[in-house]
Tab-separated table of C-alpha atoms and ligand atoms in Angstrom:
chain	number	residue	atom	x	y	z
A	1	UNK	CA	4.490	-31.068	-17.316
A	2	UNK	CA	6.476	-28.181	-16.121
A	3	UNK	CA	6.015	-27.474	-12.320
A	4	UNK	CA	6.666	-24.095	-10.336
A	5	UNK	CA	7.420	-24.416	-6.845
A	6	UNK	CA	4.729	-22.923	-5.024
A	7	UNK	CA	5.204	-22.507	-0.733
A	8	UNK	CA	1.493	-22.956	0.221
A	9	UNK	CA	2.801	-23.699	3.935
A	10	UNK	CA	1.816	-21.780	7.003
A	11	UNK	CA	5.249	-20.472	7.775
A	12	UNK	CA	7.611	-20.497	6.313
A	13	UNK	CA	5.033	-19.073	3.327
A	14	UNK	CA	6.561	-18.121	-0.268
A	15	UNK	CA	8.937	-15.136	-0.548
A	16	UNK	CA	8.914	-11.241	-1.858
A	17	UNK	CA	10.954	-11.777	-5.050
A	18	UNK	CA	11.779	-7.967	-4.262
A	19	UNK	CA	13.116	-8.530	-0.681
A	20	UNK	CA	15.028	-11.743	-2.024
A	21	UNK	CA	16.919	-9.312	-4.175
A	22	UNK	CA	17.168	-6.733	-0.847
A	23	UNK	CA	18.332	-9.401	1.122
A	24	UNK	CA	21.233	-10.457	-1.342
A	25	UNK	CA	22.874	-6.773	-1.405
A	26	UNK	CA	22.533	-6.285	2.058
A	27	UNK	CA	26.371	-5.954	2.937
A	28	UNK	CA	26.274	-3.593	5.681
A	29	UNK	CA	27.856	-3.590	9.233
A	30	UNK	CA	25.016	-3.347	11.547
A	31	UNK	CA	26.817	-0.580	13.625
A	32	UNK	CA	26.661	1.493	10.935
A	33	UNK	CA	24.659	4.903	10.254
A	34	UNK	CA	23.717	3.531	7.372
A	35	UNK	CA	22.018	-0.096	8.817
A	36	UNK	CA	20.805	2.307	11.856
A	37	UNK	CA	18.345	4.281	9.378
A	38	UNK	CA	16.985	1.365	8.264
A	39	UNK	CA	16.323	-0.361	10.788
A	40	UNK	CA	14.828	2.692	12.412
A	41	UNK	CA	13.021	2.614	9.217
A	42	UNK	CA	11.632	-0.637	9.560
A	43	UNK	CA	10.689	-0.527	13.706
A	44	UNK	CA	8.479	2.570	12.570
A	45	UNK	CA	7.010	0.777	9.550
A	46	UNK	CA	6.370	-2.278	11.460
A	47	UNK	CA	4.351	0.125	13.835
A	48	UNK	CA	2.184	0.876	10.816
A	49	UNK	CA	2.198	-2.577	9.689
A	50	UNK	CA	1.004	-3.569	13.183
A	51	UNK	CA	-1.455	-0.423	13.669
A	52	UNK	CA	-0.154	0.520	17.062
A	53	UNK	CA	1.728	3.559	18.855
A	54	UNK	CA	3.349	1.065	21.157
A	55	UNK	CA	6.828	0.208	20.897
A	56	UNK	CA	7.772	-2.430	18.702
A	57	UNK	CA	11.266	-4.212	19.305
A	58	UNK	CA	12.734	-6.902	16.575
A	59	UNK	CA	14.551	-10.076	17.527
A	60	UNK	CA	16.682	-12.023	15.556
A	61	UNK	CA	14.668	-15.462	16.576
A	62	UNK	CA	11.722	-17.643	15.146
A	63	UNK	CA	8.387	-16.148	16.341
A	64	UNK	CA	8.713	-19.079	19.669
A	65	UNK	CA	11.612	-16.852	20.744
A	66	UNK	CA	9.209	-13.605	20.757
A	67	UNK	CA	6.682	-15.980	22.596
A	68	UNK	CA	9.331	-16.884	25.291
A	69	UNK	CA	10.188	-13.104	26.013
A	70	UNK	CA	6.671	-12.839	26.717
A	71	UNK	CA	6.977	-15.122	29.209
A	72	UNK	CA	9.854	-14.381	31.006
A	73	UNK	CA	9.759	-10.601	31.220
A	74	UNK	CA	6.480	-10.202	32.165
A	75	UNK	CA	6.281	-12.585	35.081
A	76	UNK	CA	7.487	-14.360	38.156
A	77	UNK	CA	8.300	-17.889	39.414
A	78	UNK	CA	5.184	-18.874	40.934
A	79	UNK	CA	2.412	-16.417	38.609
A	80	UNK	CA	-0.765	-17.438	37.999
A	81	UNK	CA	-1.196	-16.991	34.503
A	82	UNK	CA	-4.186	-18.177	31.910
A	83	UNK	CA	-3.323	-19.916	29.059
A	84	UNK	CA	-6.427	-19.951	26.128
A	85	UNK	CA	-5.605	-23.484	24.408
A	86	UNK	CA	-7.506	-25.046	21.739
A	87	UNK	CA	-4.008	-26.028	19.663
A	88	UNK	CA	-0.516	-27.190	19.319
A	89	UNK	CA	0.386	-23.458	19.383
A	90	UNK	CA	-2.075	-22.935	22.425
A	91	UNK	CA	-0.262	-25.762	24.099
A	92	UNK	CA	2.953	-23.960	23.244
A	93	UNK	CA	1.989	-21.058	25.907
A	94	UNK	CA	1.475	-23.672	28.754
A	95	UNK	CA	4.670	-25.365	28.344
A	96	UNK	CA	6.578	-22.105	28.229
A	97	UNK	CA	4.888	-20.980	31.415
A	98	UNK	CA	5.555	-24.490	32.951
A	99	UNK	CA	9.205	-24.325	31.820
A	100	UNK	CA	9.704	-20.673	33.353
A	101	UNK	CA	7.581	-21.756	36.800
A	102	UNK	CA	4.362	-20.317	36.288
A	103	UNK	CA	1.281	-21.711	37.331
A	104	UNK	CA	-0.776	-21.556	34.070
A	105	UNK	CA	-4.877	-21.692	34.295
A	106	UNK	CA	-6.167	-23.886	30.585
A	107	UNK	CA	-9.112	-22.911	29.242
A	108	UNK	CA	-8.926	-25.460	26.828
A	109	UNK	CA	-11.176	-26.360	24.301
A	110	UNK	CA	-11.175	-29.258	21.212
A	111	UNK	CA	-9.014	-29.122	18.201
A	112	UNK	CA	-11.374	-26.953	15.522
A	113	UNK	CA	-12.796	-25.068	17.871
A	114	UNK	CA	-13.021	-22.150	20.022
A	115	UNK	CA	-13.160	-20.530	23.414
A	116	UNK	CA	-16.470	-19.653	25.439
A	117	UNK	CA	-16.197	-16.208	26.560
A	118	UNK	CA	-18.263	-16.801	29.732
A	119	UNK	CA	-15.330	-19.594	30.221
A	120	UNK	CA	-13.036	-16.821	30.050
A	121	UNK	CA	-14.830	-14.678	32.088
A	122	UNK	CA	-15.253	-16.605	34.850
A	123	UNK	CA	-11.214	-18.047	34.567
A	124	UNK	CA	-10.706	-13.760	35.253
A	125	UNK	CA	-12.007	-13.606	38.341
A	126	UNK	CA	-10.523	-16.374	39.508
A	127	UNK	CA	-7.878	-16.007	42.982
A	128	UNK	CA	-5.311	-15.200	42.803
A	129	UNK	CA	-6.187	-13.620	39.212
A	130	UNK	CA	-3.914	-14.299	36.302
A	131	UNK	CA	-0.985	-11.656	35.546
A	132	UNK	CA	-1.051	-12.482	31.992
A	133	UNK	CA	-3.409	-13.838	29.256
A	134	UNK	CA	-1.788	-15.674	26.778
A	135	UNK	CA	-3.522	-16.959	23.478
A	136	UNK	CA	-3.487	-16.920	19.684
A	137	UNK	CA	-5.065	-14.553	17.367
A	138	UNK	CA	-4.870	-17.634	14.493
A	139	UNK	CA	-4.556	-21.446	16.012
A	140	UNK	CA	-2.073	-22.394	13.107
A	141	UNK	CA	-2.607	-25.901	13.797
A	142	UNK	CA	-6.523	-26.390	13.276
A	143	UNK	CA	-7.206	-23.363	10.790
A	144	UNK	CA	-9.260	-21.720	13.745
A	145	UNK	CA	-9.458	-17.520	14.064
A	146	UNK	CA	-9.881	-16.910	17.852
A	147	UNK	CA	-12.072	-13.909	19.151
A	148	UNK	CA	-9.475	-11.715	20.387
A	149	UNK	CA	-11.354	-8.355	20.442
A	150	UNK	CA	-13.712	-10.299	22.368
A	151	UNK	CA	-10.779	-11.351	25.420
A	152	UNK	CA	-9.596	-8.149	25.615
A	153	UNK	CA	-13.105	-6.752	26.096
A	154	UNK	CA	-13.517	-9.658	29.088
A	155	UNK	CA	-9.361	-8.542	30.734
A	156	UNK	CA	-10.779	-4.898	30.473
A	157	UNK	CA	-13.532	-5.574	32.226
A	158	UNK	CA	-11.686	-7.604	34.960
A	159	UNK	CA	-8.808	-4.985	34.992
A	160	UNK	CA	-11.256	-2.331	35.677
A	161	UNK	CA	-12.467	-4.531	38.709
A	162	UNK	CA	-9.090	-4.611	40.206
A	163	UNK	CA	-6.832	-7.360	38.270
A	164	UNK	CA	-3.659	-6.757	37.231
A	165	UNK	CA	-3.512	-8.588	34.093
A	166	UNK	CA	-1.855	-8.869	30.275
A	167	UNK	CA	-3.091	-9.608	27.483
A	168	UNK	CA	-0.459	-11.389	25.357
A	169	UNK	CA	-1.594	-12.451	21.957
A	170	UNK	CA	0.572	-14.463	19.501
A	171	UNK	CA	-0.812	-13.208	16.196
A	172	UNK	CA	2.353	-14.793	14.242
A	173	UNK	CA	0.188	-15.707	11.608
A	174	UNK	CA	-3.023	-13.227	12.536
A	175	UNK	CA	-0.861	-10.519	11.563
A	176	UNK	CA	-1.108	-9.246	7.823
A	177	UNK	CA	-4.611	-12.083	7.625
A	178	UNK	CA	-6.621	-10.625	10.541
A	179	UNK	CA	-7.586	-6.740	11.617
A	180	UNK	CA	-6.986	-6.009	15.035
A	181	UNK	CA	-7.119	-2.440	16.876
A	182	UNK	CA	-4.291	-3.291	19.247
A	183	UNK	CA	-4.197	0.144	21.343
A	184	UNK	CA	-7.990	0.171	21.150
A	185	UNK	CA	-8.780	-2.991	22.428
A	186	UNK	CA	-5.768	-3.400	25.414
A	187	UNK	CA	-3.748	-5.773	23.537
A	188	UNK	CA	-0.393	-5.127	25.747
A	189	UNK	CA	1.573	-8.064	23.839
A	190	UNK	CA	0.840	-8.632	20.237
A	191	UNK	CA	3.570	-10.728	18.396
A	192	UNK	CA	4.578	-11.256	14.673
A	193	UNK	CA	7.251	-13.644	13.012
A	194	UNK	CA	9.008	-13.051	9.535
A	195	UNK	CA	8.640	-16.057	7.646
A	196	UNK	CA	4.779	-15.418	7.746
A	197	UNK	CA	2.896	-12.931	6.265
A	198	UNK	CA	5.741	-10.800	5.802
A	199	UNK	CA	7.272	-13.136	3.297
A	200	UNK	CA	10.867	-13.434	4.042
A	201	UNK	CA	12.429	-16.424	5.281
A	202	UNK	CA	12.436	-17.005	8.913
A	203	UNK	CA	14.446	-15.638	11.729
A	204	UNK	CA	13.240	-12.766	12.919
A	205	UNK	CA	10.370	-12.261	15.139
A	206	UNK	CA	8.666	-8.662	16.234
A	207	UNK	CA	6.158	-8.040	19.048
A	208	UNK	CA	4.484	-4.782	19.796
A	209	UNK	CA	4.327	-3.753	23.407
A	210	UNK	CA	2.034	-1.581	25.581
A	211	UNK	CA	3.242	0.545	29.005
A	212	UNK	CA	2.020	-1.435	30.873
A	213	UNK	CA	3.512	-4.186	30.131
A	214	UNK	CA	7.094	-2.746	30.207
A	215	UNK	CA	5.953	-1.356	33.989
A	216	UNK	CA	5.656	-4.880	34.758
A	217	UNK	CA	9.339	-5.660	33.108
A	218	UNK	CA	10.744	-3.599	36.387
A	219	UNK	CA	8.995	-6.239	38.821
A	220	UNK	CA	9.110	-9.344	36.911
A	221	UNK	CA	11.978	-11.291	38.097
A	222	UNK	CA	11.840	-14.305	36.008
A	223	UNK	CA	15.956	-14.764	34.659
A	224	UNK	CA	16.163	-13.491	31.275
A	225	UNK	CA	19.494	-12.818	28.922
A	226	UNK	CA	19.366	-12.456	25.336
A	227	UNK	CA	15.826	-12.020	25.336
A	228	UNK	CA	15.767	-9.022	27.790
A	229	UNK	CA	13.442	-6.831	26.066
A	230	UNK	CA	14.177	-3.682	27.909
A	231	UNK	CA	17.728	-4.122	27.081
A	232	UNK	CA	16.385	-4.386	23.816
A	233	UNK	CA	14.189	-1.568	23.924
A	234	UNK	CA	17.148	0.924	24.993
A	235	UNK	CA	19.190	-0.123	22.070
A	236	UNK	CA	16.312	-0.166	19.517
A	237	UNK	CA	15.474	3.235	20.586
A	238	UNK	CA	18.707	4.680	18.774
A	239	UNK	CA	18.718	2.260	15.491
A	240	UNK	CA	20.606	-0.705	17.417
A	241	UNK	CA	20.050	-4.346	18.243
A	242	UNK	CA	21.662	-5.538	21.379
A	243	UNK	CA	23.701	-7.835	19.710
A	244	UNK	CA	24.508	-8.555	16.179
A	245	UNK	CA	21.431	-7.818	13.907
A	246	UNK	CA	20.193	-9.984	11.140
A	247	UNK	CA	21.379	-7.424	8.880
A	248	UNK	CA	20.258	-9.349	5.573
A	249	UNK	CA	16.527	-10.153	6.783
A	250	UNK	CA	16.188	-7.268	8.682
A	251	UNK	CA	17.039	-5.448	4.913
A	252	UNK	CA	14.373	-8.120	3.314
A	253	UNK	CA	11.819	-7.123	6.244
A	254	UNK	CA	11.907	-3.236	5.432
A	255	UNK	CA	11.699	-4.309	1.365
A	256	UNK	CA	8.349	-6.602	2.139
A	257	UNK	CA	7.044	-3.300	4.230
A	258	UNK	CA	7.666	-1.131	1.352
A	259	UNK	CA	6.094	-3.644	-0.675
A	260	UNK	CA	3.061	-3.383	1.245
A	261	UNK	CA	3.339	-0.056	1.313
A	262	UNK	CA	2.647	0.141	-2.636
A	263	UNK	CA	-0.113	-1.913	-2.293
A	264	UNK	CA	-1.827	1.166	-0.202
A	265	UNK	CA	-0.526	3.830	-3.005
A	266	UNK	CA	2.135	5.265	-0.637
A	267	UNK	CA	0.188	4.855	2.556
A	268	UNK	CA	1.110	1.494	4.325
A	269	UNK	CA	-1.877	1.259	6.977
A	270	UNK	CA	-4.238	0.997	3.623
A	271	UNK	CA	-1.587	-1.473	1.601
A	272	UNK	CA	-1.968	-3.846	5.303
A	273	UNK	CA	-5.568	-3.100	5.012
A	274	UNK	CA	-5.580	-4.291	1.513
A	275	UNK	CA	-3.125	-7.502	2.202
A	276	UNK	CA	-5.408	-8.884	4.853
A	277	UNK	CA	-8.499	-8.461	2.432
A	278	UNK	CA	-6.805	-10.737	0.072
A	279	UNK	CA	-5.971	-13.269	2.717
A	280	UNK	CA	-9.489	-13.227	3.493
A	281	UNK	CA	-11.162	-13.400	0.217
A	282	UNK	CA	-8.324	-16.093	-0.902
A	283	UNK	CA	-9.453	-17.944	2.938
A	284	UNK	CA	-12.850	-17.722	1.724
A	285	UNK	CA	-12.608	-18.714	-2.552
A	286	UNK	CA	-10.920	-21.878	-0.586
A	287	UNK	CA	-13.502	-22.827	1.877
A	288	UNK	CA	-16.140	-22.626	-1.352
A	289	UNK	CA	-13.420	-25.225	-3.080
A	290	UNK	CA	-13.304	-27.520	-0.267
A	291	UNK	CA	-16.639	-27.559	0.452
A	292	UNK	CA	-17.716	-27.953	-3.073
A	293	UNK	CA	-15.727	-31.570	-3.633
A	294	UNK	CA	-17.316	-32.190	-0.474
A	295	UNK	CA	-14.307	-32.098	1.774
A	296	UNK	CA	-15.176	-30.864	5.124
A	297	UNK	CA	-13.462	-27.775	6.820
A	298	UNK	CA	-11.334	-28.135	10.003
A	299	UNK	CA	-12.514	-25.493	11.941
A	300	UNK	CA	-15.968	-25.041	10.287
A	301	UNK	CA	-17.375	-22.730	12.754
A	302	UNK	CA	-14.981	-20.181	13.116
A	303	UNK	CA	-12.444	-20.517	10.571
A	304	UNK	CA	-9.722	-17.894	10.064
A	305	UNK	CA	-8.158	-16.370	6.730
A	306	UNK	CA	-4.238	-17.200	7.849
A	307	UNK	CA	-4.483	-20.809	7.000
A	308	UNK	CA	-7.779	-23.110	6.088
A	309	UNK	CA	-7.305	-26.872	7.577
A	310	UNK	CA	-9.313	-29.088	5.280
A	311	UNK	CA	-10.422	-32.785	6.446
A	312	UNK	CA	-9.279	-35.594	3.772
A	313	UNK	CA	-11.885	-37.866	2.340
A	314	UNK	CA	-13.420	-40.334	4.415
A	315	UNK	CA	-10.672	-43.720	4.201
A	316	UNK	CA	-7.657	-41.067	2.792
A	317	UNK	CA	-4.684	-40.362	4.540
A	318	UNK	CA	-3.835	-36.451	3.942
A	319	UNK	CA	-0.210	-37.527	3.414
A	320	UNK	CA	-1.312	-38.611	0.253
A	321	UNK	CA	-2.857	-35.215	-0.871
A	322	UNK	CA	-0.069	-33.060	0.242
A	323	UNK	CA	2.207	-35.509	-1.749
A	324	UNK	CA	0.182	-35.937	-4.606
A	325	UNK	CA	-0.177	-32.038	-5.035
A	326	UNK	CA	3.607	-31.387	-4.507
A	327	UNK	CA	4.684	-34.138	-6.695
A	328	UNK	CA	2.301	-33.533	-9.706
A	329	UNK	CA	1.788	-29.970	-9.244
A	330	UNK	CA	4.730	-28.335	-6.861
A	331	UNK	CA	2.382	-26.925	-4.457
A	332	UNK	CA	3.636	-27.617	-1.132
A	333	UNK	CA	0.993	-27.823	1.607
A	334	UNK	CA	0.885	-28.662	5.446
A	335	UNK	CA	-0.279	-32.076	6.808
A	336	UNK	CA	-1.732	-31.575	9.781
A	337	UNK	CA	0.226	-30.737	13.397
A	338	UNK	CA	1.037	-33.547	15.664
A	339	UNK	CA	-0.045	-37.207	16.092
A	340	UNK	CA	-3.415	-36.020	16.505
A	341	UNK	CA	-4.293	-34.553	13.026
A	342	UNK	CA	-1.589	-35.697	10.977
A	343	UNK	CA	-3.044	-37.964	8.179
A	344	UNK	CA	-6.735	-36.324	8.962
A	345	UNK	CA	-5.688	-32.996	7.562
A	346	UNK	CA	-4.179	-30.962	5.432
A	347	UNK	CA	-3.644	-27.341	5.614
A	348	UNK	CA	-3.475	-24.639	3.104
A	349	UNK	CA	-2.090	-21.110	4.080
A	350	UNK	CA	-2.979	-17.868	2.666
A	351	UNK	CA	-0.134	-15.710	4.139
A	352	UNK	CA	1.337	-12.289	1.813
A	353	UNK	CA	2.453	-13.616	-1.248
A	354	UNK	CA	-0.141	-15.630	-2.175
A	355	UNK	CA	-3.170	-14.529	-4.749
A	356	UNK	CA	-6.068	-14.921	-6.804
A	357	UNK	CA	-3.782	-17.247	-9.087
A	358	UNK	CA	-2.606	-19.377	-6.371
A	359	UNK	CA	-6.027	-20.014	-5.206
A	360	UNK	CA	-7.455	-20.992	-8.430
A	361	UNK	CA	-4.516	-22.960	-9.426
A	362	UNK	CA	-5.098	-24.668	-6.215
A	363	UNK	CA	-8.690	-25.255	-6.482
A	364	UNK	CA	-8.091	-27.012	-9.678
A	365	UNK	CA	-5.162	-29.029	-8.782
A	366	UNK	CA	-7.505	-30.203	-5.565
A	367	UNK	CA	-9.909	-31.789	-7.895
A	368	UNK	CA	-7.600	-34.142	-9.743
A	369	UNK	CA	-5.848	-34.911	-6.464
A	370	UNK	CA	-9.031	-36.102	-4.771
A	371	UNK	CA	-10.624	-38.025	-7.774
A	372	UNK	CA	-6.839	-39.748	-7.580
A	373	UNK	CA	-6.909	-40.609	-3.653
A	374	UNK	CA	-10.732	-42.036	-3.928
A	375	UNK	CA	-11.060	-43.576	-7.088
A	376	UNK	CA	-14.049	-41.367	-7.961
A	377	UNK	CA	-14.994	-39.437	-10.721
A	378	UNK	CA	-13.009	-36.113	-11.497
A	379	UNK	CA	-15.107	-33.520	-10.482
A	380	UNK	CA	-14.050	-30.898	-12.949
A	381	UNK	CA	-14.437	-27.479	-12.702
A	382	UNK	CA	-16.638	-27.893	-9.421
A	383	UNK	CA	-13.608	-26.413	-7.067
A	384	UNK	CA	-12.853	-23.647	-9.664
A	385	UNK	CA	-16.025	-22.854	-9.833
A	386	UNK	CA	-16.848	-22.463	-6.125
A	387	UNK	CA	-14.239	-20.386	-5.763
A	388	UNK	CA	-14.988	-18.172	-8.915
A	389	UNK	CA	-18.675	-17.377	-7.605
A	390	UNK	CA	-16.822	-16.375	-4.211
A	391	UNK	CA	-14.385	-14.303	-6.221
A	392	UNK	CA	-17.063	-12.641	-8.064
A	393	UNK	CA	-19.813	-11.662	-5.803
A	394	UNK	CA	-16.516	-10.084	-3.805
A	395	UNK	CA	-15.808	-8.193	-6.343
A	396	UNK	CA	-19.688	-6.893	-7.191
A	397	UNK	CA	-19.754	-5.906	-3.692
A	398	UNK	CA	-16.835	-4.048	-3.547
A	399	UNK	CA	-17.903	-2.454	-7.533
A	400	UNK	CA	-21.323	-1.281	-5.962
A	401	UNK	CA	-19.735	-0.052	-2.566
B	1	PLP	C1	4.483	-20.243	13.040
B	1	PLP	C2	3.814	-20.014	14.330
B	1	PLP	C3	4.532	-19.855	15.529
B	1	PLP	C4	6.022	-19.747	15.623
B	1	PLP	O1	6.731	-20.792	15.256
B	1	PLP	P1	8.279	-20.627	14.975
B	1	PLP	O2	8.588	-21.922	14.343
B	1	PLP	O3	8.961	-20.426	16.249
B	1	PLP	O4	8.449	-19.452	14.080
B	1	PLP	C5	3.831	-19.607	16.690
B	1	PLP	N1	2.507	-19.507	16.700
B	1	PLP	C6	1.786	-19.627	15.579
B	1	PLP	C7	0.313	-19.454	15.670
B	1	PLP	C8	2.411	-19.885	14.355
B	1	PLP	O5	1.685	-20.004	13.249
């Protein structure tokens, strides 16, 4: 049977058709009037995207890059600094602090799970206290959503007791899946990556960033170059990159905006409102799926809508679902991340371009693929229907609200 390629991956996730197209004309010279108005264009959408007044700065990297600025321009050989870890992105933050000679405090919890608050709390007020938070809005690796309004409320509370400290929040793929308030709660760092849930290809990564965090750029001596964000900041201001932009992706970026921007009828804050409510509800249709064949979730207690990491059946290798549903059905999904879940998991993400269609598709294709791995009886229609009632009683709510 005919098979569509379908990018169910957590990054890089399936492309804009529409910013494809964008990113094929885009010709320009980036010191041009003409590539300065829209990348202006695109900082201040981004803003919107992001829902912050903050600055936001672009850099032509993979979302690690954006990571790594918030490393080294915000501290100092020798900081204390608390790293929230409970994944292989988690553990990405410690060895970026190690590498630039920080001294990073791990709250760490399990794979699946999430943090303690009072664990958090107490790491605060620890001396000397940390000059930076760092943590993830979405642990990529295990499915997980992490509390983040919840942190902020705790470095408040600290900062208002006499810390000095940042809250730095890789949301790479928590934005356009998760709502956040980022000048409302404190978040001083919040950072985004293209290939994600803004459904171009990778290379560029974005990050949002408070006062006080570029007051602590002027103290922070940690050596920086091409990631020197307030080198950055002076060119964005006036339409420029520092160096070359990524003309073409930075031309796809501003098309997947607008795109979003339609889905809000002109007003992009609602169309990002909307996009997230999809992730969710598609996050949700696929947890009914799962749970329905009787495949258990990853992160069952506090799963998020970026990405759902679902546990292969008992004796089953989850190599052989991810290659049974790209080979019979195109769908490319994620084994899981690192020695320690690969073969246990597989993960399925629900980043921008991805829909109701997708999901049910998906569904379906899940209960061929795990009557074929275990030998048992298809369970047909079970998965479809899961997700269905979830679908449904979604929509009723939203008919009666
Ligand atoms: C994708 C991702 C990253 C960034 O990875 P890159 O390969 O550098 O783009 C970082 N954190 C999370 C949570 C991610 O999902």
């Amino acid at each position: 049977m005919l098979r569509k390629d379908r990018l169910f991956t957590p990054g890089p996730a399936a492309m804009l058709p529409s910013a494809q197209m964008a990113m094929a004309a885009a010709g320009m010279h980036h010191r041009t009037p003409e590539f300065k108005a829209l990348f202006s264009k695109t900082l201040a959408d981004l803003k919107e995207f992001i829902g912050t007044k903050n600055d936001v700065i672009i850099l032509s990297s993979t979302g690690t890059g954006a990571m790594e600025s918030a490393v080294t321009n915000l501290t100092s050989p020798g900081d204390a600094v608390l790293v929230l870890s409970a994944g292989k992105f988690g553990e990405r933050w410690t060895s970026i602090a190690k590498t630039y000679g920080c001294k990073p405090e791990v709250v760490s919890k399990p794979y699946g799970q999430t943090f303690d608050l009072e664990e958090v709390r107490e790491a605060l007020t620890k001396t000397p206290s940390p000059k930076c938070v760092y943590m993830q809005a979405n642990e990529t690796s295990t499915g997980a959503r992490h509390n983040v309004q919840g942190v902020a409320g705790l470095v408040k509370e600290a900062n208002t007791a006499g810390n000095d400290t940042l809250l730095v929040v890789d949301a790479i793929t928590g934005l356009g899946t998760t709502h956040f308030d980022v000048d409302g709660w404190g978040i001083d760092v919040i950072v985004g990556g293209s290939q994600k849930a803004l459904m171009i290809p990778p290379g560029l990564a974005y990050l949002a960033v408070s006062e006080a965090a570029w007051k602590r750029m002027d103290t922070a001596t940690t050596p920086r170059f091409y990631f020197d964000l307030r080198k950055e900041r002076k060119s964005q201001a006036k339409g420029e990159t520092a160096y070359t932009a990524a003309t073409a992706l930075v031309a796809g970026m501003s098309n997947a905006l607008d795109y979003i921007r339609c889905m809000g009828m002109g007003d992009l804050r609602a169309g990002t409102v909307a996009l997230i409510d999809s992730a969710e509800l598609c996050a949700a249709m696929t947890r009914a799926a799962a749970t329905a064949l009787g495949l258990p979730l990853f992160s069952a207690g506090n799963p998020g809508a970026a990405a759902t990491a679902i546990v292969a059946p008992e004796g089953v290798d989850s190599g052989a679902i991810v290659k049974a549903l790209r080979e019979q059905f195109g769908m490319v999904v994620a084994n899981g991340q690192g020695d320690e879940m690969k073969g246990k998991l597989f993960r399925v993400a629900h980043l921008g371009y991805y829909d109701y269609l997708d999901t049910i598709g998906l569904a379906g294709a899940m209960e061929l693929v795990v009557a074929k791995v275990t030998g048992k009886p298809l369970q047909a229609g079970v998965a479809v229907k899961a997700a269905q009632e979830v679908y449904a009683a979604a929509h009723a709510q939203k008919a009666g609200a």
